[in-house]
Each structure stands twice: as structure tokens, then as C-alpha cells.
């Protein structure tokens, strides 16, 4: 399994990041091995009756990186390119992210290889219900708690709650997070990741001495994370110059009207054709001059081809794994871009997921303002911790963030010891 995972470029990337940080932390060989490899890699086939009467079998995976610090936590992705290596990499990053934020979770990730945009609502519902059923032996509120990711949303989570609860015979809302508020979801969860991205980008602006109301941003991806990041940046006074999604890219030097853009996306399904801006090349958009570049779509978009051409001051990694290690080396050598690494930058989502899990288990619910205040307090503290660690050890922000997360997991493993 280890060799198979290493063949995937996304897992190879997570693995090389881990090796670099494990060297820096001087982890002993035994702890290093125990931290690096996933505890469980679950692969299932999910048969679904399609609307045309045929049956399609979708490959699906759930990777539970570690359970040492608590149940695993992580999203469920529906995308045509999902494969086991990518899912294992995302689970590994979730592990370090939860540890960095001090959340009592291990990292997990799931994915189904499918194209949700080509499927009807009914097909997506049947897929979700059957996937949840296949997962029943492996999940639980103290074992594995899923959440939305690319291609899934609060409705997907609602179907999972219903399927799991029907199996148990009573409502178990704590089995997932990111569910609708009327099904005991948390206030603030939907916007949490994008809100956190914008909040941390504002912290970085402050550190660089740039006023938010003079700053500019470019956002790749206008789904859950990208759209909320753009809206909150806009609220801070940052001018959003360009936004892309799978349909294309739009830009406006005077700043896009994000709320009008959102209406357009709801009406047409994508940013392409938005009248409040000009269409532009999605790849060239990444190289536009701006203060904040926020890749909020998929992994491996900042590569050795474009890293040298970026003209941003802050790279806010809203997506997981958007920067390849080769690009990282170029950015480090340039030394003129402040990187907010993914495991910090998008941690707002799992932090509010933690709040939601706590509320679901206690059946005691918090107001939206309380959620956002607690979120900002935790993110600001994590940001300070990473900056301080980086400055103290003279290492880049990514090594600092991963170093803090990985050493936390290593300490837990050492303290618990090895059974038997
Ligand atoms: P989403 O499915 O809601 O949105 C993804 C967006 O990316 C869509 O707008 C899509 O059109 C766009 N996109 C896809 N391919 C693209 C391409 N080639 N170029 C430009 N845009 C493209 O997904 P999301 O939940 O917003 O997740 C985005 C990223 O954030 C992922 O890396 C995910 O793992 C990460 N993330 C999400 C959460 C969360 O709470 N949803 C939390 C942490 C991290």
C-alpha cells in the first residue's frame, strides 16, 4: 500500500513535505514511521441505480490517517479525479491541521470518483446513502466524522445523517459536520473556511503593513471556500480584481462586485459571462499583480512553471495542497511572498466543525456571533504561533505550521506508547 500511495503525485507531495519537516524536527525513525503512514485505507465499490435504469459502480475511499488524538475528521469529496493517493494525502494534511489547531481529532478524508455535475439530485442522493451504508462499520461519532469538501455540501451531509440515524434507530447528528442548521448543524459552519481564509489574509496584510482598504486580491475557485473568502475580503475593503472557476475567469481592475457575481453564478452555474467584468485567461489570472492570491479550488495549481511569475505579496492557500514542493522551493528562494500555508489558511472549516461536533454531542447550541468570535480567537492564536515558530527557527511558514502539527502528533504517540 505504501508504494502504491507514493505513486500518486499528491501523496508524493504530502510525503516529501512530511520528510522535510521530520528531518527538521529530528524525529526518531520509529516515531517517524508511525506518524507518516495512514492507519486505515478503506476502499469500497458503491453501486448506484442511475436515472436511466442502468447501474453504475463508483470507486470510493476513506483514509483514516491516525486515531491517536481522537476520532478522524475530514471532508468527503465527489470529483472525477478522486483516487486513493490523493485522498490519503488530504487525510495526512488534515492530521497536521487538527494538531496545529489543538483540536482533539486525527485526520481523515474520503472521496468518490464521480462527476457530481453530471448527476441528478436523485443519483447524488442514492450515491451518498449507499456510500454511507458501506462506511457504517468504519465510522462513528468517536471514530470518524465526515464533512463537506469539493463537490459535496450540507445537503450531502443531511443524507448521511439520515442514513446513519436510520441504521441506528435514533437521530445521531454528530456523525458528520457541515450539516444544515435545522438538522443541528452549527451557525457559521458554511462560511467558516472562507471567512478564516479572509481573516488570516487580513492578519498577513497587517503583518506586512498593508491597509486592507488599499489591498487587492485574486481568487481561484468560487465554490464554498472561494466565494466566502471573496465576500469577506470585500467586506474588509479589499478590492477583488479577478475570480475564476471551472467555467472560466473574470476580472475588473476597479474590483468585481462580488454579490452581483454570486447572483450570476447561482443563475448560470459559473463565473463565465459575468457582465460586471471582462473574461480573462484563468492561468494568466494567477500571475496578475495583487496583494493576496488565494487559490481556493484544487491542489497543485502553483507549480514550477508559474511560481517564478507570481506577482502577489501574500499567497493565501485556501485549497489543500495548491503549491507543489518545486514551486515552494522557488517561492522560498524569491523570499518576497508571505505564504499562509494550507493547513493554517483553511483551518477555519475544521475549527467550526469541531464546534459543531461539540454542540451535536451536547445538544447545546451556540449563536453565530459566539461561533465567529471563538473561531477568530483560535485562528489568530494559531497564526501568531506559526509566525513565532518560523521566526525563532528561521524556517518558512509551511515548515513552521507542519512542524507544530507533526510534533504535536509525535508527542501524543510517544506519550501513549506502542501497544502491545
Ligand atoms: P467547491 O466544490 O464548493 O468549489 C470548488 C471550486 O473550484 C468551484 O468553484 C469550481 O468551479 C472551482 N474549480 C474547479 N476546478 C477549477 C479549475 N481548474 N480552475 C479554477 N477553478 C476550478 O469546493 P470547496 O469546498 O470550496 O473546496 C475548495 C478547496 O478548499 C479544496 O481544496 C478543499 O479541499 C479545500 N477545503 C474546503 C473546506 C470546506 O469547508 N469546504 C475546508 C478546508 C479546505
Short mmCIF file of C-alpha atoms and ligand atoms in Angstrom, two decimals:
data_model
loop_
_atom_site.label_atom_id
_atom_site.label_comp_id
_atom_site.label_asym_id
_atom_site.label_seq_id
_atom_site.Cartn_x
_atom_site.Cartn_y
_atom_site.Cartn_z
CA UNK A 1 0.00 0.00 0.00
CA UNK A 2 2.83 2.44 0.86
CA UNK A 3 4.37 2.01 -2.59
CA UNK A 4 1.00 2.42 -4.29
CA UNK A 5 0.34 5.66 -2.39
CA UNK A 6 3.77 7.07 -3.27
CA UNK A 7 2.99 6.64 -6.99
CA UNK A 8 0.35 9.36 -6.71
CA UNK A 9 1.80 12.88 -7.21
CA UNK A 10 -0.38 14.43 -4.50
CA UNK A 11 0.59 11.80 -1.92
CA UNK A 12 4.24 12.09 -3.02
CA UNK A 13 3.95 15.82 -2.35
CA UNK A 14 2.46 15.36 1.16
CA UNK A 15 5.10 12.71 1.83
CA UNK A 16 8.01 14.92 0.75
CA UNK A 17 6.69 17.79 2.90
CA UNK A 18 6.49 15.37 5.84
CA UNK A 19 10.05 14.05 5.26
CA UNK A 20 11.47 17.57 5.16
CA UNK A 21 9.78 18.52 8.43
CA UNK A 22 10.58 15.18 10.11
CA UNK A 23 14.27 15.83 9.32
CA UNK A 24 13.99 19.34 10.73
CA UNK A 25 12.28 18.02 13.90
CA UNK A 26 14.85 15.18 14.11
CA UNK A 27 12.07 12.64 14.73
CA UNK A 28 13.35 9.20 15.73
CA UNK A 29 12.94 6.58 12.95
CA UNK A 30 10.19 4.69 14.81
CA UNK A 31 8.02 7.76 15.58
CA UNK A 32 8.64 9.00 12.05
CA UNK A 33 7.22 5.81 10.52
CA UNK A 34 4.27 5.76 12.91
CA UNK A 35 3.38 9.37 12.11
CA UNK A 36 3.77 9.15 8.36
CA UNK A 37 1.64 6.22 7.20
CA UNK A 38 -2.15 6.10 7.34
CA UNK A 39 -3.69 3.81 9.93
CA UNK A 40 -6.56 2.65 7.69
CA UNK A 41 -7.12 2.86 3.95
CA UNK A 42 -10.67 1.75 3.18
CA UNK A 43 -11.72 1.12 -0.41
CA UNK A 44 -15.31 0.29 -1.37
CA UNK A 45 -17.38 -0.07 -4.53
CA UNK A 46 -20.62 1.88 -4.47
CA UNK A 47 -23.35 0.60 -6.79
CA UNK A 48 -25.95 3.20 -7.76
CA UNK A 49 -29.14 2.85 -9.78
CA UNK A 50 -28.96 5.68 -12.33
CA UNK A 51 -31.99 7.58 -13.64
CA UNK A 52 -31.84 5.74 -16.98
CA UNK A 53 -32.31 2.38 -15.22
CA UNK A 54 -28.66 1.23 -15.53
CA UNK A 55 -26.45 0.51 -12.53
CA UNK A 56 -23.08 2.21 -12.19
CA UNK A 57 -20.40 1.18 -9.70
CA UNK A 58 -18.35 4.08 -8.30
CA UNK A 59 -14.96 3.55 -6.62
CA UNK A 60 -14.80 5.23 -3.21
CA UNK A 61 -12.23 5.62 -0.47
CA UNK A 62 -11.92 6.70 3.12
CA UNK A 63 -8.49 7.15 4.65
CA UNK A 64 -8.12 7.46 8.43
CA UNK A 65 -4.64 8.79 8.94
CA UNK A 66 -4.50 8.48 12.74
CA UNK A 67 -6.84 7.91 15.62
CA UNK A 68 -4.28 8.64 18.38
CA UNK A 69 -5.63 12.10 19.21
CA UNK A 70 -9.36 11.38 18.77
CA UNK A 71 -11.80 10.49 16.01
CA UNK A 72 -10.62 11.28 12.50
CA UNK A 73 -12.08 14.39 10.95
CA UNK A 74 -12.13 15.36 7.33
CA UNK A 75 -14.17 16.04 4.25
CA UNK A 76 -15.81 13.88 1.63
CA UNK A 77 -15.01 14.81 -1.97
CA UNK A 78 -17.00 14.00 -5.13
CA UNK A 79 -14.81 14.60 -8.16
CA UNK A 80 -13.87 12.67 -11.34
CA UNK A 81 -10.17 12.73 -10.45
CA UNK A 82 -10.51 11.30 -6.92
CA UNK A 83 -8.05 8.45 -6.29
CA UNK A 84 -6.72 6.73 -3.20
CA UNK A 85 -3.36 8.57 -3.21
CA UNK A 86 -5.00 11.99 -3.31
CA UNK A 87 -7.40 11.00 -0.52
CA UNK A 88 -4.52 9.69 1.63
CA UNK A 89 -2.57 12.94 1.10
CA UNK A 90 -5.59 15.04 2.09
CA UNK A 91 -6.07 12.83 5.19
CA UNK A 92 -2.43 13.38 6.17
CA UNK A 93 -2.73 17.17 5.84
CA UNK A 94 -5.93 17.08 7.92
CA UNK A 95 -3.99 15.30 10.65
CA UNK A 96 -1.35 18.01 10.94
CA UNK A 97 -4.04 20.72 10.64
CA UNK A 98 -6.11 19.37 13.55
CA UNK A 99 -2.97 19.03 15.68
CA UNK A 100 -1.79 22.56 14.79
CA UNK A 101 -5.14 23.99 15.92
CA UNK A 102 -5.12 21.83 19.06
CA UNK A 103 -8.35 20.05 18.06
CA UNK A 104 -8.94 16.57 19.55
CA UNK A 105 -9.04 14.86 16.17
CA UNK A 106 -6.91 12.79 13.83
CA UNK A 107 -7.04 13.46 10.10
CA UNK A 108 -9.31 11.72 7.62
CA UNK A 109 -10.53 12.20 4.09
CA UNK A 110 -12.96 10.47 1.80
CA UNK A 111 -13.70 10.60 -1.87
CA UNK A 112 -15.90 9.09 -4.53
CA UNK A 113 -14.66 9.05 -8.13
CA UNK A 114 -17.69 10.55 -9.87
CA UNK A 115 -18.74 13.74 -11.61
CA UNK A 116 -21.48 15.26 -9.44
CA UNK A 117 -22.15 17.94 -12.09
CA UNK A 118 -23.25 15.20 -14.49
CA UNK A 119 -25.53 13.52 -11.94
CA UNK A 120 -29.13 14.33 -10.99
CA UNK A 121 -30.05 15.18 -7.39
CA UNK A 122 -31.63 11.73 -7.06
CA UNK A 123 -28.46 9.99 -8.30
CA UNK A 124 -26.31 12.00 -5.89
CA UNK A 125 -28.65 11.15 -3.03
CA UNK A 126 -28.58 7.40 -3.82
CA UNK A 127 -24.78 7.53 -4.14
CA UNK A 128 -24.44 9.28 -0.78
CA UNK A 129 -26.82 6.93 1.02
CA UNK A 130 -25.12 3.80 -0.35
CA UNK A 131 -21.63 5.18 0.38
CA UNK A 132 -22.71 5.94 3.96
CA UNK A 133 -24.08 2.40 4.31
CA UNK A 134 -20.78 0.95 3.06
CA UNK A 135 -18.95 3.09 5.64
CA UNK A 136 -21.08 2.08 8.65
CA UNK A 137 -18.55 -0.49 10.01
CA UNK A 138 -15.81 2.16 9.97
CA UNK A 139 -17.44 5.40 11.21
CA UNK A 140 -18.98 6.77 14.42
CA UNK A 141 -19.02 9.97 16.45
CA UNK A 142 -15.89 8.77 18.30
CA UNK A 143 -14.26 7.11 15.28
CA UNK A 144 -14.71 9.10 12.08
CA UNK A 145 -16.74 12.25 11.45
CA UNK A 146 -17.04 13.45 7.83
CA UNK A 147 -17.76 16.94 6.45
CA UNK A 148 -18.31 18.58 3.03
CA UNK A 149 -15.45 19.13 0.59
CA UNK A 150 -15.23 19.67 -3.17
CA UNK A 151 -18.46 18.53 -4.84
CA UNK A 152 -20.38 17.90 -1.62
CA UNK A 153 -22.41 20.25 0.59
CA UNK A 154 -24.72 20.49 3.59
CA UNK A 155 -27.43 18.52 1.76
CA UNK A 156 -24.96 15.64 1.24
CA UNK A 157 -24.29 15.71 4.99
CA UNK A 158 -28.06 15.71 5.71
CA UNK A 159 -28.47 12.49 3.65
CA UNK A 160 -25.57 10.96 5.60
CA UNK A 161 -27.16 11.86 8.95
CA UNK A 162 -30.48 10.38 7.81
CA UNK A 163 -28.92 7.15 6.51
CA UNK A 164 -26.75 6.61 9.59
CA UNK A 165 -29.56 7.53 12.02
CA UNK A 166 -32.00 5.19 10.28
CA UNK A 167 -29.44 2.40 10.75
CA UNK A 168 -29.01 3.22 14.47
CA UNK A 169 -32.71 3.73 15.16
CA UNK A 170 -32.24 7.22 16.61
CA UNK A 171 -31.02 10.60 15.40
CA UNK A 172 -27.21 10.87 15.50
CA UNK A 173 -26.37 14.36 14.21
CA UNK A 174 -22.75 14.13 15.48
CA UNK A 175 -21.87 11.62 12.75
CA UNK A 176 -20.99 14.49 10.37
CA UNK A 177 -20.37 18.22 10.48
CA UNK A 178 -21.30 20.83 7.90
CA UNK A 179 -24.93 19.70 8.03
CA UNK A 180 -27.83 22.18 7.78
CA UNK A 181 -28.54 24.28 10.88
CA UNK A 182 -32.10 22.88 11.07
CA UNK A 183 -30.55 19.42 11.47
CA UNK A 184 -28.39 20.54 14.40
CA UNK A 185 -25.61 21.95 12.25
CA UNK A 186 -23.66 24.91 13.59
CA UNK A 187 -24.22 28.54 12.86
CA UNK A 188 -21.23 29.78 10.87
CA UNK A 189 -20.03 26.41 9.52
CA UNK A 190 -20.89 27.07 5.86
CA UNK A 191 -18.89 30.29 5.75
CA UNK A 192 -16.18 29.22 8.24
CA UNK A 193 -13.43 28.15 5.83
CA UNK A 194 -13.70 31.16 3.52
CA UNK A 195 -14.15 33.51 6.49
CA UNK A 196 -10.99 32.06 8.04
CA UNK A 197 -9.05 32.49 4.79
CA UNK A 198 -10.00 36.17 4.59
CA UNK A 199 -9.37 36.71 8.32
CA UNK A 200 -5.86 35.20 8.08
CA UNK A 201 -5.12 37.11 4.87
CA UNK A 202 -6.02 40.28 6.81
CA UNK A 203 -3.64 39.23 9.61
CA UNK A 204 -0.91 38.81 6.98
CA UNK A 205 -1.70 42.25 5.47
CA UNK A 206 -1.34 43.76 8.93
CA UNK A 207 1.99 41.99 9.43
CA UNK A 208 3.24 43.39 6.11
CA UNK A 209 1.95 46.87 6.97
CA UNK A 210 -0.64 46.97 4.16
CA UNK A 211 -4.05 48.52 4.88
CA UNK A 212 -6.94 46.23 3.88
CA UNK A 213 -8.82 49.07 2.20
CA UNK A 214 -5.90 49.67 -0.17
CA UNK A 215 -5.29 45.98 -0.90
CA UNK A 216 -6.23 43.84 -3.90
CA UNK A 217 -6.95 40.12 -4.27
CA UNK A 218 -7.30 37.39 -6.90
CA UNK A 219 -9.31 34.28 -6.05
CA UNK A 220 -9.19 30.95 -7.91
CA UNK A 221 -12.36 28.92 -7.30
CA UNK A 222 -15.78 30.31 -6.45
CA UNK A 223 -17.30 27.40 -4.58
CA UNK A 224 -17.85 27.27 -0.85
CA UNK A 225 -14.37 28.43 0.18
CA UNK A 226 -13.59 30.86 -2.65
CA UNK A 227 -16.96 32.62 -2.61
CA UNK A 228 -16.95 33.26 1.13
CA UNK A 229 -13.27 34.26 1.09
CA UNK A 230 -14.06 36.79 -1.67
CA UNK A 231 -17.13 38.12 0.15
CA UNK A 232 -15.31 38.61 3.46
CA UNK A 233 -12.28 40.19 1.75
CA UNK A 234 -14.72 42.54 0.02
CA UNK A 235 -16.28 43.35 3.41
CA UNK A 236 -12.79 44.23 4.75
CA UNK A 237 -12.45 46.73 1.88
CA UNK A 238 -10.10 44.59 -0.22
CA UNK A 239 -10.68 45.02 -3.98
CA UNK A 240 -11.19 41.61 -5.61
CA UNK A 241 -9.69 42.04 -9.09
CA UNK A 242 -10.33 38.59 -10.55
CA UNK A 243 -12.13 35.32 -9.83
CA UNK A 244 -12.07 32.03 -11.73
CA UNK A 245 -13.89 28.73 -11.55
CA UNK A 246 -14.26 25.69 -13.75
CA UNK A 247 -16.25 27.77 -16.28
CA UNK A 248 -13.56 30.46 -16.83
CA UNK A 249 -12.25 33.66 -15.26
CA UNK A 250 -13.50 37.24 -14.95
CA UNK A 251 -11.58 40.33 -13.95
CA UNK A 252 -12.16 44.01 -13.35
CA UNK A 253 -9.39 46.47 -12.44
CA UNK A 254 -11.91 48.55 -10.49
CA UNK A 255 -12.87 45.48 -8.43
CA UNK A 256 -15.60 42.90 -9.05
CA UNK A 257 -18.98 43.31 -7.40
CA UNK A 258 -18.84 40.01 -5.51
CA UNK A 259 -22.52 39.97 -4.58
CA UNK A 260 -23.60 40.50 -8.19
CA UNK A 261 -21.08 37.84 -9.24
CA UNK A 262 -22.58 35.42 -6.75
CA UNK A 263 -26.08 36.06 -8.16
CA UNK A 264 -24.71 35.38 -11.65
CA UNK A 265 -23.10 32.10 -10.51
CA UNK A 266 -26.33 30.96 -8.84
CA UNK A 267 -28.25 31.77 -12.02
CA UNK A 268 -25.82 30.33 -14.59
CA UNK A 269 -23.64 27.82 -12.71
CA UNK A 270 -20.31 29.63 -13.24
CA UNK A 271 -18.46 32.95 -13.32
CA UNK A 272 -18.11 32.93 -17.15
CA UNK A 273 -20.23 35.54 -18.89
CA UNK A 274 -20.46 37.87 -15.85
CA UNK A 275 -21.24 41.32 -17.21
CA UNK A 276 -19.53 43.18 -14.35
CA UNK A 277 -16.08 42.21 -15.64
CA UNK A 278 -14.09 41.05 -18.64
CA UNK A 279 -13.31 37.45 -19.36
CA UNK A 280 -9.63 36.59 -18.86
CA UNK A 281 -7.36 33.59 -19.05
CA UNK A 282 -7.64 31.53 -15.83
CA UNK A 283 -3.93 30.61 -15.87
CA UNK A 284 -2.73 34.17 -16.58
CA UNK A 285 -5.04 35.36 -13.79
CA UNK A 286 -2.83 33.61 -11.24
CA UNK A 287 0.08 35.80 -12.35
CA UNK A 288 -1.78 39.12 -12.01
CA UNK A 289 -0.29 41.79 -9.78
CA UNK A 290 -2.17 41.78 -6.45
CA UNK A 291 -1.60 41.76 -2.71
CA UNK A 292 -3.41 38.48 -1.98
CA UNK A 293 -3.57 35.46 -4.28
CA UNK A 294 -5.99 32.86 -2.89
CA UNK A 295 -6.07 29.53 -4.76
CA UNK A 296 -9.37 28.07 -3.49
CA UNK A 297 -10.06 25.25 -5.94
CA UNK A 298 -7.90 22.13 -6.19
CA UNK A 299 -4.34 21.03 -5.43
CA UNK A 300 -1.13 21.56 -7.48
CA UNK A 301 -2.01 24.82 -9.24
CA UNK A 302 1.07 26.78 -8.16
CA UNK A 303 3.81 24.89 -9.96
CA UNK A 304 7.41 25.33 -11.05
CA UNK A 305 6.02 26.83 -14.27
CA UNK A 306 4.22 29.78 -12.66
CA UNK A 307 5.85 30.18 -9.19
CA UNK A 308 8.55 32.48 -10.53
CA UNK A 309 5.95 34.63 -12.29
CA UNK A 310 3.60 35.26 -9.36
CA UNK A 311 3.13 38.93 -8.57
CA UNK A 312 1.32 38.65 -5.23
CA UNK A 313 2.64 39.66 -1.81
CA UNK A 314 0.61 37.06 0.09
CA UNK A 315 -0.19 33.53 -1.06
CA UNK A 316 -3.24 32.51 0.97
CA UNK A 317 -3.57 28.76 0.41
CA UNK A 318 -7.31 28.36 0.73
CA UNK A 319 -7.33 24.99 -1.07
CA UNK A 320 -5.49 21.95 0.23
CA UNK A 321 -2.09 21.37 -1.38
CA UNK A 322 -2.24 24.12 -4.03
CA UNK A 323 1.56 24.55 -4.15
CA UNK A 324 3.92 21.82 -5.35
CA UNK A 325 7.23 21.31 -3.49
CA UNK A 326 9.12 22.54 -6.60
CA UNK A 327 7.07 25.75 -6.57
CA UNK A 328 7.64 26.03 -2.84
CA UNK A 329 11.40 25.98 -3.38
CA UNK A 330 11.10 28.78 -5.97
CA UNK A 331 8.90 30.87 -3.64
CA UNK A 332 11.33 30.31 -0.76
CA UNK A 333 14.29 31.37 -2.91
CA UNK A 334 12.41 34.51 -4.05
CA UNK A 335 11.70 35.45 -0.45
CA UNK A 336 9.19 38.16 -1.42
CA UNK A 337 5.92 36.24 -0.90
CA UNK A 338 4.36 35.70 2.53
CA UNK A 339 2.81 32.21 2.43
CA UNK A 340 -0.14 31.30 4.65
CA UNK A 341 0.17 27.52 4.31
CA UNK A 342 -2.97 25.46 3.65
CA UNK A 343 -3.06 23.66 6.99
CA UNK A 344 -3.34 27.05 8.67
CA UNK A 345 -5.11 29.06 5.97
CA UNK A 346 -8.18 26.83 5.55
CA UNK A 347 -8.33 25.61 9.15
CA UNK A 348 -11.43 27.72 9.83
CA UNK A 349 -13.56 24.91 8.41
CA UNK A 350 -12.38 22.15 10.70
CA UNK A 351 -12.34 24.52 13.67
CA UNK A 352 -16.06 25.27 13.30
CA UNK A 353 -16.59 21.57 12.51
CA UNK A 354 -15.08 20.92 15.95
CA UNK A 355 -17.52 23.43 17.46
CA UNK A 356 -20.36 21.72 15.58
CA UNK A 357 -19.32 18.25 16.81
CA UNK A 358 -19.18 19.52 20.41
CA UNK A 359 -22.64 21.13 20.05
CA UNK A 360 -24.10 17.98 18.43
CA UNK A 361 -22.75 15.74 21.21
CA UNK A 362 -24.02 18.08 23.95
CA UNK A 363 -27.29 19.08 22.22
CA UNK A 364 -26.46 22.62 23.32
CA UNK A 365 -26.25 25.26 20.60
CA UNK A 366 -24.28 28.48 20.26
CA UNK A 367 -25.20 31.68 18.44
CA UNK A 368 -23.45 32.80 15.24
CA UNK A 369 -21.55 35.62 16.92
CA UNK A 370 -20.16 33.29 19.60
CA UNK A 371 -19.01 30.83 16.91
CA UNK A 372 -17.24 33.54 14.88
CA UNK A 373 -15.57 35.09 17.95
CA UNK A 374 -14.26 31.71 19.08
CA UNK A 375 -13.11 30.94 15.51
CA UNK A 376 -11.21 34.20 15.12
CA UNK A 377 -9.58 33.81 18.55
CA UNK A 378 -8.31 30.34 17.67
CA UNK A 379 -7.12 31.32 14.18
CA UNK A 380 -5.34 34.43 15.44
CA UNK A 381 -3.55 32.36 18.08
CA UNK A 382 -2.53 29.70 15.52
CA UNK A 383 -1.28 32.44 13.14
CA UNK A 384 0.84 34.00 15.93
CA UNK A 385 2.20 30.57 16.94
CA UNK A 386 3.25 29.72 13.37
CA UNK A 387 4.85 33.14 12.75
CA UNK A 388 6.72 32.95 16.09
CA UNK A 389 7.96 29.39 15.42
CA UNK A 390 9.06 30.34 11.90
CA UNK A 391 10.96 33.39 13.11
CA UNK A 392 12.53 31.57 16.05
CA UNK A 393 13.82 28.68 13.90
CA UNK A 394 14.30 30.73 10.73
CA UNK A 395 12.14 28.38 8.65
CA UNK A 396 9.41 29.14 6.08
CA UNK A 397 5.78 29.38 7.23
CA UNK A 398 4.95 25.94 5.76
CA UNK A 399 7.71 24.21 7.69
CA UNK A 400 6.65 26.11 10.82
CA UNK A 401 2.98 25.10 10.50
CA UNK A 402 3.74 21.48 9.62
CA UNK A 403 6.45 21.38 12.30
CA UNK A 404 3.99 22.43 15.00
CA UNK A 405 1.32 19.98 13.79
CA UNK A 406 3.61 16.99 13.27
CA UNK A 407 5.46 17.46 16.57
CA UNK A 408 2.10 17.51 18.40
CA UNK A 409 1.14 14.15 16.84
CA UNK A 410 4.62 12.74 17.54
CA UNK A 411 4.36 13.81 21.21
CA UNK A 412 0.97 12.10 21.59
CA UNK A 413 2.32 8.89 20.07
CA UNK A 414 5.34 8.96 22.38
CA UNK A 415 3.18 9.62 25.44
CA UNK A 416 0.70 6.85 24.61
CA UNK A 417 3.49 4.38 23.81
CA UNK A 418 3.28 1.47 21.40
CA UNK A 419 0.74 -1.32 22.01
CA UNK A 420 1.47 -4.17 22.71
P1 LIG B 1 -16.41 23.51 -4.03
O1 LIG B 1 -16.73 22.28 -4.79
O2 LIG B 1 -17.50 24.20 -3.28
O3 LIG B 1 -15.74 24.58 -5.01
C1 LIG B 1 -14.63 24.30 -5.83
C2 LIG B 1 -14.49 25.46 -6.79
O4 LIG B 1 -13.31 25.28 -7.57
C3 LIG B 1 -15.65 25.60 -7.79
O5 LIG B 1 -15.96 26.96 -7.96
C4 LIG B 1 -15.05 25.02 -9.07
O6 LIG B 1 -15.68 25.55 -10.24
C5 LIG B 1 -13.63 25.51 -8.93
N1 LIG B 1 -12.70 24.83 -9.81
C6 LIG B 1 -12.58 23.50 -10.06
N2 LIG B 1 -11.60 23.29 -10.94
C7 LIG B 1 -11.08 24.51 -11.25
C8 LIG B 1 -10.05 24.95 -12.10
N3 LIG B 1 -9.35 24.10 -12.81
N4 LIG B 1 -9.77 26.28 -12.14
C9 LIG B 1 -10.48 27.17 -11.42
N5 LIG B 1 -11.48 26.81 -10.59
C10 LIG B 1 -11.77 25.48 -10.51
O7 LIG B 1 -15.20 23.11 -3.04
P2 LIG B 1 -14.76 23.87 -1.72
O8 LIG B 1 -15.42 23.22 -0.57
O9 LIG B 1 -14.86 25.33 -1.90
O10 LIG B 1 -13.21 23.43 -1.63
C11 LIG B 1 -12.18 24.13 -2.32
C12 LIG B 1 -10.83 23.76 -1.72
O11 LIG B 1 -10.83 24.10 -0.33
C13 LIG B 1 -10.46 22.27 -1.79
O12 LIG B 1 -9.07 22.16 -1.90
C14 LIG B 1 -10.89 21.76 -0.43
O13 LIG B 1 -10.20 20.58 -0.05
C15 LIG B 1 -10.49 22.95 0.43
N6 LIG B 1 -11.16 23.00 1.72
C16 LIG B 1 -12.52 23.07 1.80
C17 LIG B 1 -13.11 23.17 3.06
C18 LIG B 1 -14.59 23.34 3.23
O14 LIG B 1 -15.02 23.62 4.35
N7 LIG B 1 -15.40 23.22 2.18
C19 LIG B 1 -12.31 23.18 4.21
C20 LIG B 1 -10.93 23.12 4.08
C21 LIG B 1 -10.36 23.04 2.83
#
